[in-house]
Structures are given as C-alpha cells and as structure tokens.
Amino acid sequence: MKKFKLTLIALALAAGTVSAQPPAPMNPKADGIPVTKLSRLRVFADEQDMDQQSKLQYSQLLNEAKQKEALVPESDPQVKRLRAIAARIVPNAQRWNPSAANWQWEVNLLNSDQVNAFCMPGGRIAFFTGILTKLNLTDDEVAMVMGHEIAHALREHARKRAVQSTAVSLASKLGGAVLSSYLGIDPRITDAGANVAGQLTVMKFSRGDETESDLVGIDLAARAGFDPRAGIALWQKMSAVNAQQPMEFLSTHPSGNSRIQDMQKQMPLVLPVYARQRGLDVNKLPPYQTSPLPKS
Ligand SMILES: [Zn+2]
C-alpha cells in the first residue's frame, strides 16, 4: 500500500511539471495568456480509460447521427470550413497540454438546431448547425467557440471533474461506466431542445474551468491568426439570441457580461499575438467586424 501511495505522489509531481516555459520577453511563445499547471487532481482518473470512453461515445454519437441522416457529409462547405479552422488551431494545442501531440483530432458537424459544440477528451470535436446559423458566426467567432471547447479538453477539465464529483478514494481507479458520465457536452451554450445528443450527459464545468477555457481559447485562436476580439462579439450575440429564446447556459454559468469583462481584461495579452500573426502593428489593427444576426 505504501508503495502504491508513493507512485501516486510521483504521478502528481510529474503532472505538476506540465507547465509553461519560463517567460522570456523576446520569445513569441511566452506572450499571450500565461500557461498554468494542469490540475493535479486529474491524475486520479485514468487517462486511457477516459480516452477509450470518449472514443466510444463519439463514434456512437456519429453513428446515431448518420442513421438519422443528421451527420453533415465531409464534402459540405461548412464541414470543410470547420476542419480548416481546426487545422490552424490544433498546432498550438501542445502549449496547453503536451500530450495533445498524440491526439487523433476529429471534427464533425451535426445537423441540429441546438446552439452547441463540444470537444471530448482526446480531441473529438463536434459542432451543431444551430450554432453556425442562429449566431451567423464569422470564421473568427467559430475559432473562439472551437478554441473554448478544445481548451476544456486540453486542460482536462472532464478528467478533473470525474475525480472531484465522485469523491472516489485517491487510490481507486474509476470504472468506465462512471467515467462515461463525465465526457459529455459543454452546457454553456445548450438550448432547451436537445435531440441528436439528447442521450449524452451534459457536462457541468465549474465557473473556474469556464473562465480558463475562455482565456485559453482566445489564446489558441489568436496564435492561429483569428481575432481575439471575436470572443467578445460572440458573447454579445449569445446574449442577444438568448433574449429571444432562452438558452440553459445562463442559469448555470457566469453571465455573458462577466465573461466579456474577463476577456476584455486579457485583450492586451492576446492582441499582440494576433497582430504578430497578421504581420501588423498592434496599434494599427482595424476594428473587429462581426456579422449581423439572422432576422428572426
Ligand atoms: Zn465551456
């Protein structure tokens, strides 16, 4: 028993070393949102179990969508668009979690009115057509949503949550059945009418995890050359749409306004990253241009 405990401590310590390079002003990798350590708690949920469960659940979801003719084909311009945006964001993922180098990233689009998107552990991403159409997202805004969802996976929030929520003893390993409940969908932007993904458990992330994902998401997107100011426009659109048709996320999550304020505060850190990608002086960036919400 003693030996096992030591192993766990060693694991926790090893996890603690997963952090950023020390800041160096001239190093482009050192600007943007500072990288913090991943939660040590997460090591008590088995990474491979999480990955297997996520893989299974993702393929079940895709199969079910296919049967309902709700899986948008690869040839569709919106699928190509999502994959092109992901291809720009993914190379920046390792900054936030070195193990992402080995992830098998997937991006799919499900035909559903839901205003939602998620990224399961291991880089399995899905968007619902509702979020693209109801919010009329620009590429920059899609990148903000994608960055946020990818951030939950990179920061292993589901893995940490699985440990916290079940109050398992530190030495026990979570079984697959328990784990599968923690791979679910980000409820941040879930509206009331669930259909395709109705059987998937909704993941409730903590407020702290949501804030971290907002900031990691804008950093990921800025490094990929997407305008971080789109994060603010995105949340303004969310609030406007929510006023007409309430979405559940506002009851369980920080309001759009506090998110916008948190993101505003971090703009001085991420705008230079974006400006560098665009080859522009940060003071000469043109104002961010969003697109209008569709007429309802
Ligand atoms: Zn979230």
Short mmCIF file of C-alpha atoms and ligand atoms in Angstrom, two decimals:
data_model
loop_
_atom_site.label_atom_id
_atom_site.label_comp_id
_atom_site.label_asym_id
_atom_site.label_seq_id
_atom_site.Cartn_x
_atom_site.Cartn_y
_atom_site.Cartn_z
CA MET A 1 0.00 0.00 0.00
CA LYS A 2 2.78 2.33 0.94
CA LYS A 3 4.50 1.74 -2.36
CA PHE A 4 1.30 2.47 -4.29
CA LYS A 5 0.86 5.76 -2.46
CA LEU A 6 4.36 6.75 -3.43
CA THR A 7 3.55 6.01 -7.05
CA LEU A 8 0.54 8.30 -6.83
CA ILE A 9 2.61 11.07 -5.34
CA ALA A 10 5.17 10.60 -8.08
CA LEU A 11 2.39 10.86 -10.66
CA ALA A 12 1.08 14.02 -9.07
CA LEU A 13 4.52 15.54 -9.06
CA ALA A 14 5.11 14.55 -12.64
CA ALA A 15 1.85 16.23 -13.56
CA GLY A 16 3.00 19.33 -11.76
CA THR A 17 5.85 19.69 -14.18
CA VAL A 18 3.44 20.09 -17.07
CA SER A 19 3.73 23.84 -17.29
CA ALA A 20 4.92 26.68 -19.44
CA GLN A 21 8.38 27.69 -20.42
CA PRO A 22 9.54 30.50 -18.12
CA PRO A 23 8.57 33.89 -19.53
CA ALA A 24 11.14 35.35 -21.88
CA PRO A 25 10.20 38.70 -23.40
CA MET A 26 11.69 38.05 -26.82
CA ASN A 27 10.22 34.58 -27.12
CA PRO A 28 6.95 34.71 -29.07
CA LYS A 29 5.82 31.57 -27.27
CA ALA A 30 6.00 33.38 -23.95
CA ASP A 31 3.44 36.08 -24.72
CA GLY A 32 -0.31 35.67 -24.71
CA ILE A 33 -2.17 34.11 -21.79
CA PRO A 34 0.37 32.64 -19.32
CA VAL A 35 0.29 28.85 -19.14
CA THR A 36 -0.56 27.45 -15.72
CA LYS A 37 -0.15 23.94 -14.38
CA LEU A 38 -2.77 21.32 -15.11
CA SER A 39 -4.83 20.25 -12.10
CA ARG A 40 -3.08 17.56 -10.08
CA LEU A 41 -6.44 16.03 -9.23
CA ARG A 42 -6.93 14.84 -12.78
CA VAL A 43 -4.23 12.17 -12.49
CA PHE A 44 -6.54 10.10 -10.31
CA ALA A 45 -8.81 9.40 -13.27
CA ASP A 46 -7.13 7.10 -15.74
CA GLU A 47 -6.23 8.90 -18.95
CA GLN A 48 -6.54 5.83 -21.14
CA ASP A 49 -9.95 4.92 -19.71
CA MET A 50 -11.12 8.46 -20.39
CA ASP A 51 -9.80 8.28 -23.92
CA GLN A 52 -11.40 4.91 -24.66
CA GLN A 53 -14.75 6.01 -23.29
CA SER A 54 -14.62 9.25 -25.21
CA LYS A 55 -13.73 7.42 -28.42
CA LEU A 56 -16.64 5.03 -27.96
CA GLN A 57 -19.14 7.72 -27.09
CA TYR A 58 -18.06 9.90 -30.00
CA SER A 59 -18.38 7.09 -32.54
CA GLN A 60 -21.78 6.10 -31.11
CA LEU A 61 -22.94 9.68 -31.49
CA LEU A 62 -21.72 9.84 -35.10
CA ASN A 63 -23.38 6.50 -35.92
CA GLU A 64 -26.65 7.61 -34.44
CA ALA A 65 -26.47 10.90 -36.30
CA LYS A 66 -25.74 9.01 -39.53
CA GLN A 67 -28.80 6.82 -39.04
CA LYS A 68 -30.95 9.91 -38.55
CA GLU A 69 -29.30 11.50 -41.59
CA ALA A 70 -28.05 14.23 -39.28
CA LEU A 71 -24.35 13.80 -39.94
CA VAL A 72 -23.34 16.51 -42.39
CA PRO A 73 -21.18 14.94 -45.16
CA GLU A 74 -17.47 15.69 -45.44
CA SER A 75 -18.00 17.33 -48.81
CA ASP A 76 -20.21 20.03 -47.28
CA PRO A 77 -18.61 23.51 -47.32
CA GLN A 78 -19.39 24.03 -43.62
CA VAL A 79 -17.58 20.82 -42.66
CA LYS A 80 -14.61 21.87 -44.77
CA ARG A 81 -14.70 25.28 -43.12
CA LEU A 82 -14.72 23.82 -39.60
CA ARG A 83 -11.87 21.45 -40.44
CA ALA A 84 -9.82 24.26 -41.95
CA ILE A 85 -10.26 26.34 -38.79
CA ALA A 86 -9.33 23.35 -36.60
CA ALA A 87 -6.24 22.70 -38.73
CA ARG A 88 -4.99 26.19 -37.83
CA ILE A 89 -5.79 25.94 -34.10
CA VAL A 90 -4.57 22.39 -33.39
CA PRO A 91 -0.82 23.06 -33.92
CA ASN A 92 -0.98 25.44 -30.93
CA ALA A 93 -2.57 22.89 -28.60
CA GLN A 94 0.64 21.46 -27.16
CA ARG A 95 1.42 24.72 -25.43
CA TRP A 96 -1.50 23.90 -23.14
CA ASN A 97 -1.03 20.14 -22.83
CA PRO A 98 1.98 18.31 -24.27
CA SER A 99 0.06 15.04 -24.63
CA ALA A 100 -2.10 16.69 -27.32
CA ALA A 101 0.73 15.88 -29.73
CA ASN A 102 -0.59 12.30 -29.79
CA TRP A 103 -4.29 13.08 -30.09
CA GLN A 104 -6.26 11.89 -33.11
CA TRP A 105 -8.21 15.05 -33.82
CA GLU A 106 -11.63 14.75 -35.44
CA VAL A 107 -14.11 17.45 -36.46
CA ASN A 108 -17.70 16.74 -37.42
CA LEU A 109 -20.88 18.73 -37.96
CA LEU A 110 -24.28 17.52 -36.78
CA ASN A 111 -27.48 18.78 -38.29
CA SER A 112 -29.32 20.01 -35.21
CA ASP A 113 -30.98 23.25 -34.11
CA GLN A 114 -29.03 23.20 -30.89
CA VAL A 115 -26.72 26.10 -30.25
CA ASN A 116 -23.83 23.93 -29.14
CA ALA A 117 -20.40 22.50 -29.78
CA PHE A 118 -18.04 20.31 -27.79
CA CYS A 119 -14.62 18.73 -27.74
CA MET A 120 -14.33 15.39 -25.96
CA PRO A 121 -11.10 14.24 -24.32
CA GLY A 122 -8.58 13.26 -26.99
CA GLY A 123 -9.62 15.98 -29.47
CA ARG A 124 -13.01 14.74 -30.71
CA ILE A 125 -14.87 17.84 -31.81
CA ALA A 126 -18.47 18.28 -32.91
CA PHE A 127 -20.41 21.38 -33.89
CA PHE A 128 -24.17 21.62 -34.26
CA THR A 129 -25.50 23.50 -37.28
CA GLY A 130 -27.65 25.63 -34.92
CA ILE A 131 -24.64 27.48 -33.55
CA LEU A 132 -23.45 28.39 -37.04
CA THR A 133 -26.84 29.50 -38.36
CA LYS A 134 -28.54 31.05 -35.32
CA LEU A 135 -25.49 33.13 -34.45
CA ASN A 136 -24.31 33.61 -38.05
CA LEU A 137 -20.73 33.08 -36.86
CA THR A 138 -17.75 34.54 -38.69
CA ASP A 139 -14.62 32.38 -39.01
CA ASP A 140 -13.08 34.30 -36.09
CA GLU A 141 -16.14 33.56 -33.95
CA VAL A 142 -16.15 29.88 -34.93
CA ALA A 143 -12.50 29.84 -33.84
CA MET A 144 -13.48 31.29 -30.45
CA VAL A 145 -16.10 28.58 -29.88
CA MET A 146 -13.72 25.89 -31.07
CA GLY A 147 -10.85 27.27 -29.02
CA HIS A 148 -13.04 27.30 -25.91
CA GLU A 149 -14.19 23.71 -26.40
CA ILE A 150 -10.69 22.48 -27.22
CA ALA A 151 -9.47 24.25 -24.08
CA HIS A 152 -11.80 22.16 -21.88
CA ALA A 153 -10.22 19.03 -23.38
CA LEU A 154 -6.63 20.32 -23.23
CA ARG A 155 -6.96 21.40 -19.64
CA GLU A 156 -8.53 18.01 -18.85
CA HIS A 157 -11.49 19.55 -17.05
CA ALA A 158 -13.61 16.43 -17.58
CA ARG A 159 -10.90 14.25 -16.09
CA LYS A 160 -10.52 16.51 -13.07
CA ARG A 161 -14.28 16.74 -12.70
CA ALA A 162 -14.66 12.97 -12.75
CA VAL A 163 -12.39 12.79 -9.74
CA GLN A 164 -13.97 15.70 -7.87
CA SER A 165 -17.58 14.71 -8.42
CA THR A 166 -17.44 11.11 -7.44
CA ALA A 167 -15.32 11.68 -4.34
CA VAL A 168 -13.51 8.46 -5.03
CA SER A 169 -10.71 7.47 -2.72
CA LEU A 170 -7.41 8.60 -4.13
CA ALA A 171 -6.20 5.07 -4.72
CA SER A 172 -9.24 3.78 -6.62
CA LYS A 173 -9.48 3.73 -10.34
CA LEU A 174 -12.68 4.93 -11.92
CA GLY A 175 -14.71 2.37 -13.84
CA GLY A 176 -15.77 3.02 -17.40
CA ALA A 177 -19.45 3.35 -16.51
CA VAL A 178 -18.72 6.17 -14.10
CA LEU A 179 -16.30 7.87 -16.43
CA SER A 180 -18.66 7.89 -19.35
CA SER A 181 -20.90 10.30 -17.49
CA TYR A 182 -18.16 12.86 -17.46
CA LEU A 183 -17.31 13.06 -21.11
CA GLY A 184 -20.37 14.93 -22.09
CA ILE A 185 -21.28 18.14 -23.70
CA ASP A 186 -20.48 21.61 -22.56
CA PRO A 187 -23.77 23.06 -21.32
CA ARG A 188 -22.53 26.61 -21.69
CA ILE A 189 -24.40 27.02 -24.92
CA THR A 190 -27.00 24.29 -24.77
CA ASP A 191 -30.53 25.37 -25.54
CA ALA A 192 -33.62 23.60 -24.27
CA GLY A 193 -34.46 21.46 -27.31
CA ALA A 194 -32.00 18.62 -27.20
CA ASN A 195 -32.43 15.99 -29.88
CA VAL A 196 -29.46 14.34 -31.59
CA ALA A 197 -27.32 14.42 -28.50
CA GLY A 198 -30.18 14.09 -26.04
CA GLN A 199 -28.86 10.90 -24.54
CA LEU A 200 -25.43 12.28 -23.79
CA THR A 201 -24.82 13.50 -20.29
CA VAL A 202 -24.39 17.21 -20.05
CA MET A 203 -21.09 18.15 -18.53
CA LYS A 204 -21.24 20.85 -15.94
CA PHE A 205 -17.91 22.59 -15.70
CA SER A 206 -17.10 24.86 -12.82
CA ARG A 207 -17.02 28.59 -13.21
CA GLY A 208 -13.24 28.50 -12.87
CA ASP A 209 -12.99 25.93 -15.67
CA GLU A 210 -15.23 28.08 -17.87
CA THR A 211 -13.08 31.14 -17.28
CA GLU A 212 -9.92 29.18 -18.00
CA SER A 213 -11.41 27.83 -21.24
CA ASP A 214 -12.41 31.31 -22.37
CA LEU A 215 -8.87 32.57 -21.90
CA VAL A 216 -7.05 29.51 -23.23
CA GLY A 217 -9.49 29.54 -26.15
CA ILE A 218 -8.74 33.13 -27.17
CA ASP A 219 -5.01 32.44 -26.86
CA LEU A 220 -5.27 29.33 -29.07
CA ALA A 221 -7.31 31.24 -31.64
CA ALA A 222 -5.06 34.32 -31.62
CA ARG A 223 -2.00 32.14 -32.24
CA ALA A 224 -3.83 30.67 -35.23
CA GLY A 225 -4.38 34.19 -36.62
CA PHE A 226 -8.01 34.62 -35.50
CA ASP A 227 -9.07 37.94 -33.99
CA PRO A 228 -9.44 37.54 -30.20
CA ARG A 229 -11.96 40.40 -30.16
CA ALA A 230 -14.35 37.93 -31.82
CA GLY A 231 -14.75 36.33 -28.36
CA ILE A 232 -16.50 39.48 -27.18
CA ALA A 233 -18.68 39.68 -30.29
CA LEU A 234 -19.57 36.01 -29.84
CA TRP A 235 -20.86 36.56 -26.31
CA GLN A 236 -22.77 39.65 -27.34
CA LYS A 237 -24.51 37.55 -29.99
CA MET A 238 -25.21 34.82 -27.42
CA SER A 239 -26.90 37.36 -25.13
CA ALA A 240 -28.98 38.78 -27.97
CA VAL A 241 -30.16 35.35 -29.11
CA ASN A 242 -30.78 34.30 -25.53
CA ALA A 243 -33.07 37.28 -25.01
CA GLN A 244 -35.38 35.92 -27.73
CA GLN A 245 -35.03 32.23 -26.94
CA PRO A 246 -33.53 31.47 -23.51
CA MET A 247 -30.61 29.07 -23.51
CA GLU A 248 -29.92 26.98 -20.44
CA PHE A 249 -26.34 28.08 -20.04
CA LEU A 250 -27.25 31.39 -18.42
CA SER A 251 -28.82 29.63 -15.44
CA THR A 252 -25.74 27.59 -14.60
CA HIS A 253 -22.87 29.68 -15.87
CA PRO A 254 -21.29 33.07 -15.46
CA SER A 255 -23.29 35.62 -17.38
CA GLY A 256 -22.19 36.82 -20.75
CA ASN A 257 -21.31 40.17 -19.21
CA SER A 258 -18.80 38.81 -16.72
CA ARG A 259 -17.25 36.67 -19.45
CA ILE A 260 -16.96 39.69 -21.69
CA GLN A 261 -15.32 41.68 -18.88
CA ASP A 262 -12.85 38.88 -18.17
CA MET A 263 -11.95 38.64 -21.86
CA GLN A 264 -11.65 42.43 -22.20
CA LYS A 265 -9.10 42.40 -19.36
CA GLN A 266 -6.95 39.89 -21.23
CA MET A 267 -7.06 41.62 -24.62
CA PRO A 268 -3.74 43.43 -24.06
CA LEU A 269 -2.11 39.98 -23.69
CA VAL A 270 -3.61 38.36 -26.78
CA LEU A 271 -3.95 41.22 -29.27
CA PRO A 272 -0.15 41.41 -29.81
CA VAL A 273 -0.14 37.66 -30.55
CA TYR A 274 -2.85 38.16 -33.16
CA ALA A 275 -1.19 41.27 -34.60
CA ARG A 276 2.08 39.34 -34.99
CA GLN A 277 0.26 36.58 -36.88
CA ARG A 278 -1.26 39.18 -39.17
CA GLY A 279 2.08 40.97 -39.57
CA LEU A 280 0.55 44.19 -38.24
CA ASP A 281 1.41 46.67 -35.52
CA VAL A 282 -0.96 46.09 -32.60
CA ASN A 283 -1.96 49.78 -32.67
CA LYS A 284 -2.83 49.58 -36.33
CA LEU A 285 -5.27 46.68 -36.17
CA PRO A 286 -8.52 47.53 -37.94
CA PRO A 287 -11.64 47.25 -35.73
CA TYR A 288 -13.16 43.79 -35.47
CA GLN A 289 -16.01 43.22 -37.95
CA THR A 290 -18.73 40.84 -36.83
CA SER A 291 -21.62 39.66 -38.97
CA PRO A 292 -25.29 40.50 -38.30
CA LEU A 293 -27.57 38.06 -36.50
CA PRO A 294 -30.11 36.47 -38.82
CA LYS A 295 -33.55 38.07 -38.81
CA SER A 296 -35.92 36.00 -36.71
ZN ZN B 1 -17.27 25.76 -21.52
#
